[in-house]
Every structure is written in structure tokens, then in C-alpha cells.
mmCIF file of C-alpha atoms in Angstrom:
data_model
loop_
_atom_site.group_PDB
_atom_site.id
_atom_site.type_symbol
_atom_site.label_atom_id
_atom_site.label_comp_id
_atom_site.label_asym_id
_atom_site.label_seq_id
_atom_site.Cartn_x
_atom_site.Cartn_y
_atom_site.Cartn_z
ATOM 1 C CA MET A 230 6.303 -14.029 -15.332
ATOM 2 C CA LYS A 231 7.705 -10.522 -15.073
ATOM 3 C CA THR A 232 10.455 -10.046 -12.516
ATOM 4 C CA HIS A 233 10.700 -6.533 -11.128
ATOM 5 C CA THR A 234 14.055 -4.987 -10.297
ATOM 6 C CA LEU A 235 14.642 -1.657 -8.576
ATOM 7 C CA GLU A 236 15.646 -0.296 -11.970
ATOM 8 C CA SER A 237 12.544 -1.568 -13.792
ATOM 9 C CA ILE A 238 10.270 -0.246 -11.046
ATOM 10 C CA ALA A 239 11.897 3.203 -11.256
ATOM 11 C CA ARG A 240 11.648 3.147 -15.054
ATOM 12 C CA ASP A 241 8.115 1.738 -15.420
ATOM 13 C CA PHE A 242 6.474 3.403 -12.432
ATOM 14 C CA ASN A 243 8.209 5.927 -10.216
ATOM 15 C CA SER A 244 11.312 5.764 -8.095
ATOM 16 C CA GLU A 245 9.278 6.386 -4.926
ATOM 17 C CA VAL A 246 5.673 5.339 -5.485
ATOM 18 C CA VAL A 247 4.490 2.320 -7.468
ATOM 19 C CA VAL A 248 0.925 3.038 -8.565
ATOM 20 C CA PRO A 249 -1.072 0.059 -9.908
ATOM 21 C CA ILE A 250 -2.648 0.382 -13.333
ATOM 22 C CA LEU A 251 -6.103 1.157 -11.892
ATOM 23 C CA TRP A 252 -4.879 4.661 -11.086
ATOM 24 C CA HIS A 253 -2.788 5.279 -14.251
ATOM 25 C CA PRO A 254 -1.993 7.953 -14.967
ATOM 26 C CA PRO A 255 -1.874 8.784 -11.263
ATOM 27 C CA ARG A 256 -5.318 10.285 -10.712
ATOM 28 C CA PHE A 257 -4.651 12.079 -7.466
ATOM 29 C CA ASP A 258 -4.767 15.798 -7.004
ATOM 30 C CA ARG A 259 -1.405 17.422 -6.455
ATOM 31 C CA ALA A 260 -1.763 17.671 -2.672
ATOM 32 C CA ASP A 261 -2.587 13.953 -2.358
ATOM 33 C CA TRP A 262 0.176 12.946 -4.798
ATOM 34 C CA MET A 263 2.766 14.979 -2.899
ATOM 35 C CA TRP A 264 1.576 13.462 0.373
ATOM 36 C CA ILE A 265 1.874 9.916 -1.025
ATOM 37 C CA LYS A 266 5.420 10.733 -2.161
ATOM 38 C CA ASN A 267 6.176 12.103 1.315
ATOM 39 C CA VAL A 268 4.941 8.835 2.853
ATOM 40 C CA ALA A 269 7.443 6.979 0.675
ATOM 41 C CA GLN A 270 10.284 9.399 1.382
ATOM 42 C CA ALA A 271 9.702 9.358 5.150
ATOM 43 C CA GLY A 272 10.966 5.782 5.359
ATOM 44 C CA PRO A 273 9.817 2.792 7.381
ATOM 45 C CA GLU A 274 10.363 4.440 10.762
ATOM 46 C CA LEU A 275 7.161 6.445 10.351
ATOM 47 C CA ASP A 276 5.021 3.660 8.888
ATOM 48 C CA GLY A 277 1.934 2.991 10.915
ATOM 49 C CA ARG A 278 0.892 -0.640 10.798
ATOM 50 C CA VAL A 279 -2.706 -1.655 11.094
ATOM 51 C CA THR A 280 -2.264 -4.272 13.794
ATOM 52 C CA ASP A 281 -5.818 -5.065 14.796
ATOM 53 C CA ILE A 282 -6.812 -6.688 11.518
ATOM 54 C CA LYS A 283 -5.696 -10.307 11.473
ATOM 55 C CA ILE A 284 -4.370 -11.044 8.020
ATOM 56 C CA GLY A 285 -2.913 -14.462 7.324
ATOM 57 C CA SER A 286 -0.843 -16.299 9.887
ATOM 58 C CA GLY A 287 2.720 -16.624 11.043
ATOM 59 C CA PRO A 288 5.363 -14.029 10.200
ATOM 60 C CA HIS A 289 3.300 -12.718 7.272
ATOM 61 C CA ALA A 290 0.294 -11.730 9.372
ATOM 62 C CA ARG A 291 -0.704 -8.122 9.980
ATOM 63 C CA ARG A 292 1.522 -6.691 7.317
ATOM 64 C CA LEU A 293 -0.742 -3.931 6.011
ATOM 65 C CA ASN A 294 0.779 -0.497 6.419
ATOM 66 C CA CYS A 295 -1.457 2.521 6.682
ATOM 67 C CA MET A 296 -0.581 6.179 6.746
ATOM 68 C CA HIS A 297 -3.248 8.774 7.269
ATOM 69 C CA ARG A 298 -3.523 12.467 6.640
ATOM 70 C CA THR A 299 -6.415 14.612 7.733
ATOM 71 C CA GLN A 300 -6.968 18.184 6.654
ATOM 72 C CA PRO A 301 -9.913 20.419 7.525
ATOM 73 C CA ARG A 302 -12.900 19.192 5.486
ATOM 74 C CA ARG A 303 -10.632 16.655 3.779
ATOM 75 C CA ASN A 304 -8.993 13.379 4.688
ATOM 76 C CA PHE A 305 -7.000 10.945 2.639
ATOM 77 C CA THR A 306 -5.586 7.538 3.514
ATOM 78 C CA VAL A 307 -3.175 5.366 1.584
ATOM 79 C CA PHE A 308 -2.748 1.641 2.211
ATOM 80 C CA TYR A 309 0.545 0.327 0.926
ATOM 81 C CA ARG A 310 3.455 -2.092 1.138
ATOM 82 C CA ARG A 311 6.968 -0.804 1.684
ATOM 83 C CA ILE A 312 9.293 -2.085 -1.042
ATOM 84 C CA ALA A 313 12.451 -0.190 -0.071
ATOM 85 C CA ASP A 314 13.471 2.518 2.365
ATOM 86 C CA THR A 315 11.986 5.231 0.171
ATOM 87 C CA MET A 316 9.622 3.250 -2.094
ATOM 88 C CA ILE A 317 6.035 2.074 -1.551
ATOM 89 C CA LEU A 318 3.525 0.006 -3.555
ATOM 90 C CA VAL A 319 0.023 1.479 -3.272
ATOM 91 C CA LEU A 320 -2.704 -1.079 -2.431
ATOM 92 C CA GLY A 321 -5.652 1.179 -1.687
ATOM 93 C CA ILE A 322 -6.762 4.740 -1.228
ATOM 94 C CA GLY A 323 -9.633 6.069 0.780
ATOM 95 C CA SER A 324 -10.823 8.179 3.626
ATOM 96 C CA HIS A 325 -12.126 7.686 7.122
ATOM 97 C CA ASN A 326 -15.831 7.909 7.774
ATOM 98 C CA THR A 327 -17.364 8.797 11.136
ATOM 99 C CA ASN A 328 -14.105 8.266 13.027
ATOM 100 C CA ASP A 329 -10.496 7.321 12.355
ATOM 101 C CA LYS A 330 -11.199 3.581 12.752
ATOM 102 C CA GLN A 331 -13.717 3.286 9.888
ATOM 103 C CA TYR A 332 -12.571 3.716 6.301
ATOM 104 C CA THR A 333 -14.002 3.487 2.825
ATOM 105 C CA VAL A 334 -11.245 2.211 0.563
ATOM 106 C CA GLN A 335 -10.860 1.647 -3.152
ATOM 107 C CA TRP A 336 -8.441 -1.257 -3.625
ATOM 108 C CA ALA A 337 -6.001 -1.716 -6.498
ATOM 109 C CA ASP A 338 -8.121 -4.568 -7.904
ATOM 110 C CA GLY A 339 -11.032 -2.134 -8.417
ATOM 111 C CA ASN A 340 -13.098 -3.259 -5.419
ATOM 112 C CA LYS A 341 -14.405 -0.754 -2.927
ATOM 113 C CA SER A 342 -15.124 -1.696 0.672
ATOM 114 C CA ARG A 343 -15.536 -0.386 4.173
ATOM 115 C CA ILE A 344 -13.169 -1.571 6.844
ATOM 116 C CA VAL A 345 -13.300 -1.096 10.576
ATOM 117 C CA LEU A 346 -9.871 -1.182 12.165
ATOM 118 C CA SER A 347 -11.131 -2.061 15.628
ATOM 119 C CA LYS A 348 -12.604 -5.358 14.381
ATOM 120 C CA THR A 349 -10.417 -8.352 13.722
ATOM 121 C CA ALA A 350 -10.859 -9.889 10.296
ATOM 122 C CA PRO A 351 -9.837 -13.543 9.916
ATOM 123 C CA SER A 352 -8.700 -12.954 6.349
ATOM 124 C CA GLY A 353 -7.886 -10.013 4.173
ATOM 125 C CA GLU A 354 -6.828 -11.142 0.731
ATOM 126 C CA GLN A 355 -7.076 -7.602 -0.607
ATOM 127 C CA TYR A 356 -4.286 -6.595 1.761
ATOM 128 C CA LEU A 357 -1.912 -9.268 0.532
ATOM 129 C CA VAL A 358 -2.166 -8.811 -3.216
ATOM 130 C CA ASN A 359 0.636 -7.725 -5.475
ATOM 131 C CA PRO A 360 -1.395 -5.431 -7.724
ATOM 132 C CA ILE A 361 1.318 -5.022 -10.349
ATOM 133 C CA GLY A 362 1.765 -8.752 -10.895
ATOM 134 C CA GLY A 363 5.016 -10.565 -11.435
ATOM 135 C CA CYS A 364 7.484 -10.989 -8.620
ATOM 136 C CA PHE A 365 10.239 -8.918 -7.104
ATOM 137 C CA GLY A 366 13.718 -10.070 -8.016
ATOM 138 C CA PHE A 367 15.205 -8.387 -4.988
ATOM 139 C CA ARG A 368 14.586 -8.533 -1.261
ATOM 140 C CA THR A 369 11.967 -5.943 -0.316
ATOM 141 C CA LEU A 370 11.100 -4.620 3.136
ATOM 142 C CA ASP A 371 7.833 -6.563 3.019
ATOM 143 C CA PRO A 372 7.779 -10.246 4.036
ATOM 144 C CA VAL A 373 4.748 -11.069 1.853
ATOM 145 C CA LEU A 374 6.481 -9.847 -1.287
ATOM 146 C CA ASN A 375 9.651 -11.659 -0.189
ATOM 147 C CA ALA A 376 7.689 -14.890 0.315
ATOM 148 C CA GLU A 377 6.277 -14.548 -3.217
ATOM 149 C CA ARG A 378 9.810 -14.081 -4.514
ATOM 150 C CA LEU A 379 11.060 -17.179 -2.754
ATOM 151 C CA SER A 380 8.135 -19.348 -3.836
ATOM 152 C CA SER A 381 8.465 -18.262 -7.479
ATOM 153 C CA SER A 382 12.219 -18.952 -7.517
ATOM 154 C CA ILE A 383 11.664 -22.484 -6.181
ATOM 155 C CA LYS A 384 9.397 -23.415 -9.122
#
């Protein structure tokens, strides 16, 4: 199993944004790419958590982060996990539909789905995945990735 370090992530992906292989090379237009990088650089203080989707249980529940940008005639949403103060792991990209609670999202595993933020979902496996595989050999800012790290080190 591959163990990611901050150095290997910066070398193999990007020092700010980890983009799963589905989107390699990063297939975002420049405006979207710069916005994703700005989300990473802004730090955890500005992260907006999606709190009305029930994902898992206990301390690992509701850990999907969502940042949203809307421009005239254009909107773009990135769903991600925060790895470090200025580093994110992209889980999904999409846009809102009729309002800012309904989104169409392409997930890092290739699936595409609609989600409605005002409805509680009892599970959300697509939100909890580690789309780059392996485990993180350092403590991240995300408890799900940290739990994976701890469980893999126990084996």
C-alpha cells in the first residue's frame, strides 16, 4: 500500500490541490483551476461544511467540505477534503441546478449524481472515499483520512 507524505503529494500531484486521476491532466479551464487553488490557499477558516447530509456516524460524520463559486451564467462547485492548511483533495466537481441546494456532481470514482443538500442522506460513501488510494503517513486536517491512517498502521 502506498503511503503518502507531504513531500510525495507535492511531487506527484500539486502542493495545493490533489487531483484524482479521473481529471488528469487537470481538465479545468483556467478560471476554475485558479479558483480551486484559491480554495486551498484560503485555509480551513473559510471552508463551508455541508452539514445537512448525514454521512457516517460519530466524530467522522458530516465531514464533506463544499466551496461554491457562482459567476453570471456560470457556476462551479468543488467538493473536497482538507489535507493541510493550504492543501485539499478533490472529491467531486459540479454545479448547482435550480437553486444552491441542488447540485449535479461528477465524483472522483467516475460516477455522476444529483444531490440535494436540504435532504438528509443516511449514507454517502462517495463523500468518504480516498480517491488517490493508499494512506496518509501524516496527520491531516480530516478525521476520515486520519482514521484510515490509524487503521492501516494497526494492521
